């Protein structure tokens, strides 16, 4: 049985004092869950968050990184820099980064390789636009994205990779994919992984759903056969609401 992984993506929100307050509120609310709990925080919160989750079951991720090891890349942060302070996860290829910061399947692949090379676990985001869904292209878009993201990645790395299926039309819109839509597309992604790596590997890989997840829909989504938890944006900014999502099975 695959574990459920619930990750918050704070995006460009939360100052360090807010991050610390949040973690102090969240910790007692999620301490008994068997689900994995991750907060992906802005760079400026990372160090504070890492200090304050010590001794808890909350894990910390970043939201982006550069693929180069070091050098003249003003404003960028490397995988090794994130790893050196204890960061465990990093979101790679979020649709907002693809849309506003010109990230492509190729840069996503370079970042995934760089993260894995230092022991940082990537959360790889893929998903289709509304146009693509309405013209019946969802499966070809997401399977192509995942194939390119994983190009050259060995199967032994799959246990350290999380995939987040986030339909772009469901992000921040309040419009959630139905549980059937989300499950069907995630099953198609899993099938692609079985073609690339074999059925055993595909059966083990964690694939989350993201896009307007909230406490009122988390249970029906996360109980679906192929959905292994969620990547949560807006609803991860309030500790009590996020805790309800983590505890969807209580
Ligand atoms: P919302 O949950 O705000 O729709 O955002 C989803 C998301 O982009 C998580 O990465």
Short mmCIF file of C-alpha atoms in Angstrom, two decimals, residues 35-211:
data_model
loop_
_atom_site.label_atom_id
_atom_site.label_comp_id
_atom_site.label_asym_id
_atom_site.label_seq_id
_atom_site.Cartn_x
_atom_site.Cartn_y
_atom_site.Cartn_z
CA UNK A 35 0.18 10.46 6.54
CA UNK A 36 3.34 12.26 5.45
CA UNK A 37 3.15 16.03 6.05
CA UNK A 38 5.26 18.48 4.03
CA UNK A 39 5.33 22.29 3.92
CA UNK A 40 6.91 23.86 0.83
CA UNK A 41 7.84 27.35 1.95
CA UNK A 42 9.50 30.44 0.42
CA UNK A 43 13.31 30.52 0.53
CA UNK A 44 13.28 33.18 3.27
CA UNK A 45 11.24 30.90 5.56
CA UNK A 46 13.26 27.74 5.01
CA UNK A 47 15.78 28.12 7.80
CA UNK A 48 13.19 29.16 10.41
CA UNK A 49 10.82 26.42 9.34
CA UNK A 50 13.56 23.78 9.51
CA UNK A 51 14.49 24.85 13.04
CA UNK A 52 10.89 24.77 14.22
CA UNK A 53 9.97 21.37 12.77
CA UNK A 54 12.81 19.63 14.56
CA UNK A 55 11.44 16.73 16.59
CA UNK A 56 8.07 16.84 14.76
CA UNK A 57 6.65 14.77 11.89
CA UNK A 58 6.49 17.83 9.61
CA UNK A 59 8.92 17.92 6.69
CA UNK A 60 10.08 20.96 4.78
CA UNK A 61 10.45 21.60 1.07
CA UNK A 62 11.44 24.52 -1.15
CA UNK A 63 9.43 25.66 -4.17
CA UNK A 64 12.16 25.96 -6.79
CA UNK A 65 15.90 25.60 -7.40
CA UNK A 66 18.44 26.00 -10.19
CA UNK A 67 19.97 22.96 -11.86
CA UNK A 68 23.57 24.19 -11.91
CA UNK A 69 25.80 23.35 -8.96
CA UNK A 70 27.17 26.88 -8.53
CA UNK A 71 28.35 29.88 -10.51
CA UNK A 72 27.29 33.18 -12.02
CA UNK A 73 23.51 32.79 -11.80
CA UNK A 74 22.49 35.87 -9.84
CA UNK A 75 19.42 35.31 -7.70
CA UNK A 76 19.37 31.55 -8.03
CA UNK A 77 19.61 28.84 -5.36
CA UNK A 78 21.17 25.42 -6.00
CA UNK A 79 20.07 21.98 -4.91
CA UNK A 80 23.15 21.67 -2.70
CA UNK A 81 22.32 24.96 -0.97
CA UNK A 82 18.85 23.68 -0.11
CA UNK A 83 20.18 20.32 1.02
CA UNK A 84 22.93 21.90 3.14
CA UNK A 85 20.43 23.47 5.54
CA UNK A 86 18.35 20.29 5.83
CA UNK A 87 15.63 20.84 3.22
CA UNK A 88 14.17 17.47 2.22
CA UNK A 89 11.88 18.23 -0.74
CA UNK A 90 11.70 20.70 -3.62
CA UNK A 91 8.80 21.46 -5.94
CA UNK A 92 9.93 21.37 -9.55
CA UNK A 93 8.08 22.63 -12.61
CA UNK A 94 5.01 24.10 -10.93
CA UNK A 95 2.66 25.44 -13.62
CA UNK A 96 3.16 28.99 -12.29
CA UNK A 97 6.88 28.62 -12.94
CA UNK A 98 6.23 27.19 -16.38
CA UNK A 99 3.79 30.05 -17.13
CA UNK A 100 5.58 33.07 -15.62
CA UNK A 101 9.23 32.01 -15.53
CA UNK A 102 9.61 30.17 -18.82
CA UNK A 103 10.30 26.74 -17.32
CA UNK A 104 10.08 23.90 -19.81
CA UNK A 105 10.07 20.12 -19.72
CA UNK A 106 13.81 20.31 -20.43
CA UNK A 107 14.62 22.59 -17.49
CA UNK A 108 12.36 20.46 -15.29
CA UNK A 109 14.38 17.39 -16.26
CA UNK A 110 17.68 19.13 -15.48
CA UNK A 111 16.37 20.26 -12.10
CA UNK A 112 15.09 16.78 -11.23
CA UNK A 113 18.51 15.28 -12.00
CA UNK A 114 20.31 17.96 -10.02
CA UNK A 115 18.00 17.56 -6.99
CA UNK A 116 18.41 13.77 -6.95
CA UNK A 117 22.17 14.06 -7.25
CA UNK A 118 22.37 15.71 -3.81
CA UNK A 119 19.63 13.66 -2.15
CA UNK A 120 16.89 16.28 -2.41
CA UNK A 121 13.48 14.78 -3.24
CA UNK A 122 11.66 16.42 -6.16
CA UNK A 123 7.91 16.99 -6.25
CA UNK A 124 7.41 17.17 -10.02
CA UNK A 125 4.33 19.09 -11.17
CA UNK A 126 2.52 18.32 -14.41
CA UNK A 127 -0.93 19.19 -15.72
CA UNK A 128 -2.98 20.32 -18.68
CA UNK A 129 -4.71 23.61 -19.52
CA UNK A 130 -8.48 23.89 -19.91
CA UNK A 131 -8.15 24.09 -23.70
CA UNK A 132 -6.09 20.92 -23.75
CA UNK A 133 -8.63 19.08 -21.57
CA UNK A 134 -11.56 20.25 -23.64
CA UNK A 135 -9.89 19.13 -26.85
CA UNK A 136 -9.25 15.66 -25.44
CA UNK A 137 -5.48 16.04 -25.13
CA UNK A 138 -5.08 15.55 -21.37
CA UNK A 139 -3.56 12.08 -21.50
CA UNK A 140 -1.06 12.89 -24.25
CA UNK A 141 -0.03 16.15 -22.53
CA UNK A 142 0.57 14.71 -19.06
CA UNK A 143 2.23 11.49 -20.25
CA UNK A 144 4.54 13.51 -22.47
CA UNK A 145 5.38 15.86 -19.57
CA UNK A 146 6.20 12.99 -17.24
CA UNK A 147 8.26 11.14 -19.84
CA UNK A 148 10.37 14.25 -20.43
CA UNK A 149 10.67 15.08 -16.73
CA UNK A 150 11.99 11.57 -16.03
CA UNK A 151 14.24 11.22 -19.07
CA UNK A 152 17.53 9.61 -18.02
CA UNK A 153 16.34 8.98 -14.44
CA UNK A 154 17.02 5.46 -13.16
CA UNK A 155 14.22 3.44 -11.59
CA UNK A 156 16.00 3.29 -8.21
CA UNK A 157 15.28 7.02 -7.88
CA UNK A 158 11.52 6.66 -8.18
CA UNK A 159 11.08 6.06 -4.46
CA UNK A 160 12.52 9.54 -3.87
CA UNK A 161 10.28 11.27 -6.38
CA UNK A 162 6.74 12.56 -5.91
CA UNK A 163 4.60 13.49 -8.89
CA UNK A 164 1.87 16.07 -8.49
CA UNK A 165 -0.87 16.10 -11.10
CA UNK A 166 -2.23 19.63 -11.07
CA UNK A 167 -4.70 20.52 -13.83
CA UNK A 168 -3.96 24.19 -14.50
CA UNK A 169 -7.63 25.08 -14.74
CA UNK A 170 -8.17 23.85 -11.18
CA UNK A 171 -5.36 25.85 -9.56
CA UNK A 172 -6.57 28.75 -7.43
CA UNK A 173 -9.91 28.75 -9.23
CA UNK A 174 -12.03 26.94 -6.68
CA UNK A 175 -12.83 24.55 -9.51
CA UNK A 176 -11.65 21.09 -8.46
CA UNK A 177 -11.33 18.21 -10.87
CA UNK A 178 -13.94 15.60 -10.02
CA UNK A 179 -12.54 12.66 -8.12
CA UNK A 180 -13.14 10.50 -11.19
CA UNK A 181 -11.34 12.94 -13.53
CA UNK A 182 -8.37 13.25 -11.18
CA UNK A 183 -8.16 9.50 -10.59
CA UNK A 184 -8.41 8.68 -14.29
CA UNK A 185 -5.61 11.07 -15.27
CA UNK A 186 -3.40 9.90 -12.41
CA UNK A 187 -3.98 6.29 -13.49
CA UNK A 188 -2.87 7.30 -17.01
CA UNK A 189 0.31 8.83 -15.57
CA UNK A 190 0.92 5.64 -13.59
CA UNK A 191 0.41 3.56 -16.73
CA UNK A 192 3.02 5.65 -18.53
CA UNK A 193 5.44 5.03 -15.66
CA UNK A 194 4.76 1.30 -15.93
CA UNK A 195 5.64 1.47 -19.64
CA UNK A 196 8.86 3.31 -18.82
CA UNK A 197 9.93 1.42 -15.69
CA UNK A 198 7.69 -1.63 -15.16
CA UNK A 199 4.53 -2.32 -13.19
CA UNK A 200 6.20 -2.75 -9.79
CA UNK A 201 7.81 0.65 -9.97
CA UNK A 202 4.59 2.27 -11.18
CA UNK A 203 2.65 0.67 -8.34
CA UNK A 204 5.05 2.21 -5.82
CA UNK A 205 5.33 5.77 -7.09
CA UNK A 206 3.50 8.51 -5.18
CA UNK A 207 1.22 10.64 -7.38
CA UNK A 208 -0.66 13.50 -5.73
CA UNK A 209 -3.57 15.58 -6.96
CA UNK A 210 -3.42 19.38 -6.72
CA UNK A 211 -5.90 22.11 -7.60
#
